[in-house]
Coordinates of C-alpha atoms and ligand atoms in Angstrom, one line a residue:
X67 CA 9.6 34.5 1.2
X68 CA 7.7 31.7 -0.5
X69 CA 7.5 31.6 -4.3
X70 CA 4.5 30.7 -6.4
X71 CA 4.0 27.0 -7.3
X72 CA 5.6 25.7 -10.4
X73 CA 3.0 26.2 -13.2
X74 CA 3.8 23.1 -15.3
X75 CA 2.2 20.3 -13.3
X76 CA -1.3 19.6 -14.7
X77 CA -4.3 20.5 -12.5
X78 CA -7.4 18.3 -12.9
X79 CA -10.9 18.9 -11.6
X80 CA -12.1 16.7 -8.7
X81 CA -15.6 15.6 -9.6
X82 CA -18.2 18.3 -8.8
X83 CA -16.2 19.9 -6.0
X84 CA -14.8 22.8 -8.0
X85 CA -11.4 21.8 -6.6
X86 CA -8.5 21.4 -9.0
X87 CA -5.9 18.9 -7.8
X88 CA -2.4 18.6 -9.1
X89 CA -2.2 15.3 -11.1
X90 CA 0.5 14.2 -8.7
X91 CA -0.7 14.2 -5.1
X92 CA 1.5 14.1 -2.0
X93 CA 0.8 11.0 0.1
X94 CA 2.0 11.8 3.6
X95 CA 1.8 8.3 5.1
X96 CA 5.6 8.0 4.7
X97 CA 6.0 11.1 6.9
X98 CA 4.6 8.9 9.7
X99 CA 7.6 6.7 9.2
X100 CA 5.4 4.0 7.9
X101 CA 7.9 2.9 5.2
X102 CA 11.0 3.5 7.4
X103 CA 12.2 6.3 9.6
X104 CA 11.9 9.9 8.3
X105 CA 13.5 12.9 10.0
X106 CA 11.5 16.1 10.6
X107 CA 14.0 17.9 8.3
X108 CA 13.3 15.5 5.4
X109 CA 9.6 15.6 6.0
X110 CA 9.5 19.4 5.9
X111 CA 11.9 19.6 2.9
X112 CA 9.8 17.1 1.0
X113 CA 6.6 19.1 1.5
X114 CA 8.3 22.3 0.5
X115 CA 9.8 20.8 -2.6
X116 CA 6.5 19.3 -3.6
X117 CA 4.7 22.6 -3.3
X118 CA 7.3 24.4 -5.2
X119 CA 7.2 21.9 -8.0
X120 CA 3.4 22.3 -8.4
X121 CA 1.9 19.7 -6.1
X122 CA -1.1 21.4 -4.3
X123 CA -2.7 18.3 -2.9
X124 CA -1.6 16.6 0.4
X125 CA -3.2 13.6 2.0
X126 CA -2.8 12.2 5.5
X127 CA -4.6 10.4 8.3
X128 CA -4.5 10.2 12.1
X129 CA -3.7 6.5 11.5
X130 CA -0.4 7.0 9.7
X131 CA 2.4 6.6 12.2
X132 CA -0.2 7.0 15.0
X133 CA -0.8 10.7 14.3
X134 CA 2.9 11.4 13.4
X135 CA 2.1 11.9 9.7
X136 CA -0.5 14.6 10.5
X137 CA 1.9 16.4 12.8
X138 CA 4.8 16.3 10.3
X139 CA 2.5 17.5 7.4
X140 CA 1.2 20.3 9.6
X141 CA 4.8 21.5 10.3
X142 CA 5.7 21.2 6.6
X143 CA 2.6 23.2 5.4
X144 CA 3.1 25.9 8.0
X145 CA 6.7 26.3 7.0
X146 CA 5.5 27.0 3.4
X147 CA 4.3 30.4 4.6
X148 CA 1.7 30.7 1.8
X149 CA -2.0 31.5 2.0
X150 CA -4.2 28.6 3.1
X151 CA -6.1 28.5 -0.2
X152 CA -3.0 27.6 -2.2
X153 CA -3.0 24.0 -1.1
X154 CA -5.6 21.3 -0.6
X155 CA -5.5 19.0 2.4
X156 CA -7.3 15.8 3.0
X157 CA -7.3 13.8 6.2
X158 CA -9.4 10.9 7.4
X159 CA -11.4 9.6 10.3
X160 CA -12.6 6.3 11.7
X161 CA -9.3 4.4 11.6
X162 CA -6.8 4.9 14.4
X163 CA -3.8 3.0 15.8
X164 CA -6.2 1.7 18.5
X165 CA -8.7 0.4 16.0
X166 CA -11.7 1.4 14.0
X167 CA -14.5 3.6 15.2
X168 CA -16.9 5.2 12.7
X169 CA -19.4 6.4 15.3
X170 CA -20.7 10.0 14.9
X171 CA -19.2 10.9 18.3
X172 CA -15.7 9.6 17.5
X173 CA -15.4 11.2 14.0
X174 CA -16.7 14.5 15.3
X175 CA -14.0 14.5 18.0
X176 CA -11.5 13.2 15.5
X177 CA -11.6 16.2 13.2
X178 CA -10.8 18.6 16.0
X179 CA -7.8 16.5 16.9
X180 CA -6.6 16.4 13.3
X181 CA -7.0 20.1 12.8
X182 CA -4.9 20.7 15.9
X183 CA -2.1 18.4 14.7
X184 CA -2.3 19.9 11.2
X185 CA -2.4 23.4 12.6
X186 CA -5.3 24.3 10.3
X187 CA -8.7 25.8 10.7
X188 CA -10.3 23.4 8.2
X189 CA -9.5 20.6 5.9
X190 CA -10.7 20.5 2.3
X191 CA -11.6 16.8 2.4
X192 CA -12.4 14.5 5.3
X193 CA -12.6 10.8 4.3
X194 CA -13.9 7.8 6.2
X195 CA -10.8 5.7 6.3
X196 CA -11.0 2.1 5.0
X197 CA -14.7 1.7 5.4
X198 CA -14.6 -2.1 4.7
X199 CA -13.5 -2.5 8.3
X200 CA -16.8 -0.9 9.6
X201 CA -20.4 -1.5 9.1
X202 CA -21.3 0.1 5.7
X203 CA -24.8 0.8 6.9
X204 CA -23.3 2.7 9.8
X205 CA -21.2 4.7 7.3
X206 CA -24.3 5.6 5.3
X207 CA -26.6 6.3 8.2
X208 CA -24.4 7.7 11.0
X209 CA -20.8 8.6 9.8
X210 CA -21.7 10.5 6.7
X211 CA -24.5 12.5 8.3
X212 CA -22.0 13.4 11.1
X213 CA -19.5 14.6 8.4
X214 CA -22.3 16.7 6.8
X215 CA -22.6 18.5 10.1
X216 CA -18.9 19.2 10.1
X217 CA -19.3 20.5 6.6
X218 CA -22.0 22.9 7.8
X219 CA -19.7 24.0 10.7
X220 CA -17.0 24.9 8.2
X221 CA -14.4 22.4 9.6
X222 CA -14.4 20.4 6.3
X223 CA -15.3 21.3 2.7
X224 CA -15.9 17.9 1.2
X225 CA -16.7 14.4 2.2
X226 CA -14.9 11.3 1.0
X227 CA -14.7 7.5 1.6
X228 CA -11.7 5.2 1.2
X229 CA -11.1 1.5 1.0
X230 CA -9.5 -1.4 -0.8
X231 CA -12.4 -3.5 -2.1
X232 CA -14.1 -1.5 -4.9
X233 CA -17.5 -2.9 -4.0
X234 CA -17.7 -0.6 -0.9
X235 CA -17.8 2.5 -3.0
X236 CA -20.9 1.4 -5.0
X237 CA -22.5 0.1 -1.8
X238 CA -22.3 3.5 -0.2
X239 CA -22.8 5.7 -3.3
X240 CA -26.0 3.8 -4.2
X241 CA -27.4 4.5 -0.7
X242 CA -26.7 8.2 -0.1
X243 CA -28.4 11.2 -1.8
X244 CA -26.5 12.5 -4.9
X245 CA -23.8 15.0 -3.9
X246 CA -23.4 13.7 -0.4
X247 CA -20.1 11.9 -1.0
X248 CA -17.9 14.1 -3.1
X249 CA -14.8 12.0 -3.4
X250 CA -13.6 8.4 -3.3
X251 CA -10.0 7.4 -2.6
X252 CA -9.1 4.0 -4.0
X253 CA -5.7 2.4 -3.5
X254 CA -3.6 -0.3 -5.2
X255 CA -6.2 -0.6 -8.0
X256 CA -4.8 1.6 -10.7
X257 CA -1.2 0.6 -11.2
X258 CA 0.6 -1.7 -13.7
X259 CA -0.2 -4.8 -11.8
X260 CA -3.8 -4.0 -11.0
X261 CA -6.0 -1.7 -13.0
X262 CA -9.5 -2.9 -11.8
X263 CA -10.5 0.7 -10.8
X264 CA -10.8 1.4 -14.6
X265 CA -14.1 -0.5 -14.7
X266 CA -15.6 1.7 -12.0
X267 CA -14.6 5.1 -13.5
X268 CA -17.7 5.5 -15.8
X269 CA -20.0 4.9 -12.8
X270 CA -18.1 7.4 -10.6
X271 CA -18.2 9.9 -13.4
X272 CA -21.9 9.5 -13.8
X273 CA -22.3 10.3 -10.1
X274 CA -20.1 13.4 -10.3
X275 CA -17.8 11.8 -7.7
X276 CA -14.1 12.8 -7.8
X277 CA -11.5 10.0 -8.0
X278 CA -8.2 9.9 -6.2
X279 CA -6.1 6.9 -7.0
X280 CA -3.5 6.2 -4.3
X281 CA -0.5 3.9 -4.2
X282 CA 0.6 3.9 -7.9
X283 CA 3.7 2.1 -6.8
X284 CA 1.5 -0.6 -5.2
X285 CA 2.8 0.5 -1.7
X286 CA 6.3 -0.2 -2.7
X287 CA 5.9 -3.3 -4.9
X288 CA 6.8 -1.3 -8.0
X289 CA 10.0 0.1 -6.6
X290 CA 13.6 -1.1 -6.8
X291 CA 13.8 -1.4 -3.0
X292 CA 10.7 -3.5 -2.8
X293 CA 7.8 -3.3 -0.3
X294 CA 7.9 -3.0 3.5
X295 CA 7.6 -6.1 5.6
X296 CA 4.0 -5.3 6.6
X297 CA 2.8 -5.3 2.9
X298 CA -0.3 -7.5 2.7
X299 CA 0.2 -8.9 -0.8
X300 CA 0.9 -12.5 -1.5
X301 CA 4.4 -13.9 -1.7
X302 CA 4.0 -14.3 -5.4
X303 CA 3.6 -10.5 -5.7
X304 CA 6.0 -9.2 -3.0
X305 CA 8.9 -11.3 -1.9
X306 CA 12.3 -9.9 -2.8
X307 CA 14.6 -12.0 -4.9
X308 CA 17.2 -11.9 -2.2
X309 CA 14.8 -14.1 -0.2
X310 CA 15.6 -16.9 -2.7
X311 CA 17.5 -19.6 -1.0
X312 CA 21.3 -19.7 -1.6
X313 CA 22.6 -23.2 -1.2
X314 CA 25.5 -22.2 1.0
X315 CA 23.0 -21.4 3.7
X316 CA 22.8 -25.1 4.3
X317 CA 26.4 -26.0 4.1
X318 CA 27.3 -28.7 6.6
X319 CA 29.9 -26.5 8.2
X320 CA 27.2 -24.3 9.6
X321 CA 26.4 -24.8 13.3
X322 CA 22.9 -25.8 14.2
X323 CA 22.3 -22.3 15.5
X324 CA 23.4 -20.8 12.1
X325 CA 21.2 -23.2 10.3
X326 CA 18.2 -22.2 12.4
X327 CA 18.8 -18.5 11.8
X328 CA 19.2 -19.2 8.0
X329 CA 15.9 -21.1 8.0
X330 CA 14.2 -18.3 9.9
X331 CA 15.5 -15.7 7.6
X332 CA 14.1 -17.7 4.6
X333 CA 10.8 -18.4 6.3
X334 CA 10.0 -14.8 6.6
X335 CA 6.4 -15.4 7.3
X336 CA 6.6 -13.9 10.8
X337 CA 3.3 -13.5 12.7
X338 CA 4.2 -9.8 13.3
X339 CA 3.7 -9.2 9.6
X340 CA 0.2 -10.5 9.9
X341 CA -0.9 -9.2 13.2
X342 CA -4.3 -8.0 12.2
X343 CA -6.5 -11.0 12.1
X344 CA -8.9 -9.3 9.8
X345 CA -6.3 -8.7 7.1
X346 CA -5.7 -12.5 6.5
X347 CA -2.9 -12.0 4.0
X348 CA -1.4 -15.2 5.1
X349 CA -4.1 -17.0 3.2
X350 CA -2.6 -15.5 0.1
X351 CA 0.8 -16.8 1.2
X352 CA -0.7 -20.2 1.9
X353 CA -2.2 -20.3 -1.5
X354 CA 1.2 -19.9 -3.1
X355 CA 2.5 -22.5 -0.8
X356 CA -0.2 -24.9 -1.7
X357 CA 0.1 -24.4 -5.4
X358 CA 3.8 -24.7 -5.5
X359 CA 4.7 -27.2 -2.8
X360 CA 6.3 -30.5 -3.7
X361 CA 4.7 -32.0 -0.6
X362 CA 1.0 -31.4 -1.1
X363 CA 0.0 -33.8 1.7
X364 CA 2.1 -32.0 4.2
X365 CA 0.7 -28.7 3.1
X366 CA -2.9 -29.9 3.1
X367 CA -2.3 -30.6 6.8
X368 CA -1.2 -27.1 7.3
X369 CA -4.2 -25.7 5.5
X370 CA -6.6 -27.8 7.7
X371 CA -4.7 -26.4 10.7
X372 CA -5.1 -22.9 9.4
X373 CA -8.9 -23.2 9.2
X374 CA -9.1 -24.9 12.5
X375 CA -6.9 -22.7 14.6
X376 CA -6.6 -19.4 12.9
X377 CA -4.0 -18.1 10.5
X378 CA -1.2 -16.9 12.8
X379 CA -0.9 -20.1 14.6
X380 CA -0.6 -22.0 11.4
X381 CA 2.3 -19.8 10.2
X382 CA 4.1 -20.8 13.3
X383 CA 3.2 -24.3 12.6
X384 CA 4.7 -24.1 9.1
X385 CA 7.8 -22.5 10.5
X386 CA 8.2 -25.0 13.2
X387 CA 7.9 -27.9 10.8
X388 CA 10.4 -26.5 8.3
X389 CA 12.8 -25.8 11.1
X390 CA 12.4 -29.3 12.5
X391 CA 13.0 -30.7 9.1
X392 CA 16.1 -28.6 8.7
X393 CA 17.4 -29.7 12.1
X394 CA 16.7 -33.4 11.4
X395 CA 18.5 -33.3 8.1
X396 CA 21.7 -32.3 10.0
X397 CA 21.8 -35.9 11.2
X398 CA 22.2 -37.2 7.7
X399 CA 25.8 -37.8 6.5
X400 CA 25.1 -38.7 2.9
X401 CA 27.0 -35.9 1.2
X402 CA 26.4 -34.7 -2.3
X403 CA 28.2 -31.6 -3.4
X404 CA 28.7 -30.9 0.3
X405 CA 25.0 -31.2 1.0
X406 CA 22.9 -34.2 2.2
X407 CA 20.1 -35.4 0.0
X408 CA 17.6 -34.2 2.6
X409 CA 19.2 -30.7 2.6
X410 CA 18.9 -30.6 -1.2
X411 CA 15.2 -31.7 -0.9
X412 CA 14.7 -28.9 1.7
X413 CA 16.3 -26.3 -0.6
X414 CA 14.0 -27.3 -3.5
X415 CA 11.0 -27.3 -1.2
X416 CA 11.8 -23.8 0.1
X417 CA 12.5 -22.5 -3.4
X418 CA 9.2 -23.7 -4.6
X419 CA 7.4 -22.3 -1.6
X420 CA 9.1 -18.9 -2.0
X421 CA 9.2 -18.2 -5.8
X422 CA 10.7 -15.0 -7.0
X423 CA 8.2 -12.1 -6.8
X424 CA 6.8 -11.0 -10.1
X425 CA 7.1 -7.3 -9.1
X426 CA 10.8 -7.7 -8.2
X427 CA 11.4 -9.5 -11.5
X428 CA 9.7 -6.5 -13.3
X429 CA 11.9 -4.0 -11.3
X430 CA 15.0 -6.0 -12.2
X431 CA 14.1 -6.1 -15.8
X432 CA 13.6 -2.3 -15.9
X433 CA 16.9 -1.7 -14.2
X434 CA 18.8 -3.9 -16.6
X435 CA 17.2 -1.9 -19.5
X436 CA 18.3 1.4 -17.9
X437 CA 14.6 2.2 -16.9
X438 CA 13.0 2.9 -13.6
X439 CA 10.0 0.8 -12.6
X440 CA 8.6 3.6 -10.3
X441 CA 8.6 6.1 -13.1
X442 CA 6.9 3.7 -15.5
X443 CA 4.3 3.0 -12.8
X444 CA 3.7 6.7 -12.1
X445 CA 3.2 7.4 -15.8
X446 CA 0.9 4.4 -16.2
X447 CA -1.4 5.8 -13.5
X448 CA -1.1 9.5 -14.6
X449 CA -2.1 8.7 -18.2
X450 CA -5.7 8.2 -17.2
X451 CA -7.2 11.6 -17.0
X452 CA -10.4 10.4 -15.3
X453 CA -8.3 10.1 -12.2
X454 CA -8.0 13.5 -10.7
X455 CA -4.9 12.9 -8.7
X456 CA -2.4 10.1 -8.4
X457 CA -1.5 10.0 -4.8
X458 CA 2.0 8.8 -4.2
X459 CA 3.8 8.4 -0.9
X460 CA 7.0 10.4 -0.6
X461 CA 9.5 11.0 2.0
X462 CA 12.4 12.7 0.3
X463 CA 13.2 15.6 -2.0
X464 CA 14.6 13.1 -4.5
X465 CA 11.4 11.1 -4.6
X466 CA 9.3 14.3 -5.0
X467 CA 11.5 15.5 -7.9
X468 CA 11.4 12.0 -9.6
X469 CA 7.6 11.8 -9.4
X470 CA 7.0 15.3 -10.6
X471 CA 9.4 14.7 -13.4
X472 CA 7.5 11.5 -14.3
X473 CA 4.4 13.6 -14.9
X474 CA 6.1 16.4 -16.9
X475 CA 7.9 13.8 -19.0
X476 CA 4.7 12.0 -19.7
X477 CA 3.0 15.3 -20.7
X478 CA 5.9 16.0 -23.1
X479 CA 6.8 12.6 -24.6
X480 CA 3.9 10.2 -23.7
X481 CA 4.2 6.7 -22.3
X482 CA 7.2 4.4 -22.8
X483 CA 4.9 1.9 -24.5
X484 CA 7.6 -0.6 -25.3
X485 CA 8.9 -1.0 -21.8
X486 CA 5.4 -0.9 -20.4
X487 CA 4.3 -3.8 -22.6
X488 CA 7.3 -5.8 -21.6
X489 CA 6.6 -5.2 -17.9
X490 CA 2.9 -5.9 -18.3
X491 CA 3.9 -9.3 -19.8
X492 CA 6.1 -10.1 -16.8
X493 CA 3.3 -9.1 -14.4
X494 CA 0.5 -10.8 -16.4
X495 CA 0.5 -14.0 -14.2
X496 CA -0.4 -11.8 -11.2
X497 CA -2.5 -9.1 -13.0
X498 CA -5.3 -7.8 -10.8
X499 CA -4.3 -10.0 -7.9
X500 CA -5.3 -8.3 -4.7
X501 CA -5.7 -9.4 -1.1
X502 CA -8.6 -9.6 1.3
X503 CA -9.3 -6.5 3.4
X504 CA -12.1 -5.7 5.9
X505 CA -14.5 -7.5 8.1
X506 CA -16.7 -8.6 5.1
X507 CA -13.7 -10.4 3.5
X508 CA -12.0 -11.9 6.5
Ligands
LIG809 P1 2.8 4.2 -2.9 O1 2.4 3.2 -3.9 O2 2.7 5.6 -3.2 O3 4.3 3.8 -2.5 C1 5.0 4.5 -1.5 C2 6.4 4.0 -1.4 O4 7.2 4.2 -2.6 C3 7.2 4.7 -0.3 O5 8.1 3.7 0.3 C4 7.9 5.8 -1.0 O6 9.1 6.2 -0.3 C5 8.3 5.1 -2.3 N1 8.5 6.0 -3.4 C6 7.8 7.1 -3.7 N2 8.3 7.6 -4.8 C7 9.4 6.8 -5.3 C8 10.2 6.9 -6.4 N3 10.2 7.8 -7.3 N4 11.2 5.9 -6.5 C9 11.2 4.9 -5.6 N5 10.4 4.8 -4.5 C10 9.5 5.8 -4.3 O7 2.0 3.8 -1.6 P2 1.4 4.7 -0.4 O8 2.4 5.7 0.2 O9 0.8 3.7 0.5 O10 0.2 5.4 -1.1 C11 0.3 6.8 -1.4 C12 -0.6 7.6 -0.4 O11 -2.0 7.3 -0.7 C13 -0.4 7.3 1.0 O12 0.7 8.0 1.5 C14 -1.7 7.8 1.6 O13 -1.7 9.2 1.7 C15 -2.7 7.4 0.5 N6 -3.3 6.1 0.8 C16 -4.5 6.0 1.4 C17 -5.1 4.8 1.7 C18 -6.4 4.7 2.3 O14 -7.0 5.7 2.5 N7 -6.9 3.6 2.7 C19 -4.4 3.6 1.4 C20 -3.2 3.7 0.7 C21 -2.6 4.9 0.5

């Protein structure tokens, strides 16, 4: 028998919808094994724990894990065995593993597929997913009108739009009749390293639009474990400190093959990480490279190549050159502390190319102080009450407990201002740094 939700987690109104969302929302993208494999047992237990601790808002998309997240969330919600009106579900349309399609025909079909996977008769919110990858005029003139018909048919209750660049929200909201778009979901723009959403909040409030702020942990940047490989941020923001170069990787005793694999592990800019041409995060990586390289002429050549041939090829070009340099230095016999001069030069070059990530430096600082960067980040986002729900991705009972605890602790004791100021100082060089997203920005 299911028990009633925990009463202590704050509920906040969502714009003019009349919905009240728990201030901590359950982001279900990890249930699609997006951040690493998640068992069905863990997925269902996480949903159950979340609901019992007072989380009433669950967000997913057909895109996450190629429909796996919707299926897992559906199973988790069904297993709760509580009346449908006790939880709020949002899913999305227009973005799929196969690509983007915001046509009226596709989104109309999409909701039926989502409802089947979620085992629901309706969703509370249907959001156009990452609209910067479509034509914004199509969103205004075709997609949103199609969603209005779904509203009339009772398949959805409210309409939302999501995206990374904040400009897409004003573009659409300025062009649709008031009350047409009920909700916006912004991500990675209200966390310790990037708080640019704050500037848009008065405008959204004036329009009566509800605000969901997703990715308070910056999609893993503000966690002790660091982000997944596919994370689109620049190297300056995301690389783990373990990717710094230990000198022993170049010891002359290494075979050529070992040297090659060492170099490859350091040069972690694999094209697979940057497979979507439109994302172009490798330009961020190149910027770091350009700014920090001790060989600007060499890198200028790479940049030219990048513009000429497209980004992925250039990354291979960089890898190939660094590898070649590494292999060539094996010929040199001028030893110094067991390393040749060329090898030392190469180490310096690589260390400058891959500086320690500011986010990992902040996480390490917190750990040393006996604090947790993720809790600090959750509390930073939760403290702004103009945000209806802080949507955090969770895949374990432990994470659910920690994130709910972050909220209840904040409500009782307030923010840890001292640690927050120290972490903000560490992150200040990358404050509000984002990455390009969408066809307009590629
Ligand atoms: P996030 O910032 O919430 O970070 C999620 C990562 O942090 C996962 O690896 C998770 O396992 C880990 N984590 C969670 N709690 C933790 C804790 N207490 N300690 C350590 N690690 C912890 O990023 P996200 O999952 O991408 O964003 C949250 C949700 O927002 C998504 O699941 C999705 O529902 C939604 N979202 C939507 C869009 C969009 O519509 N365009 C974009 C991003 C996110």
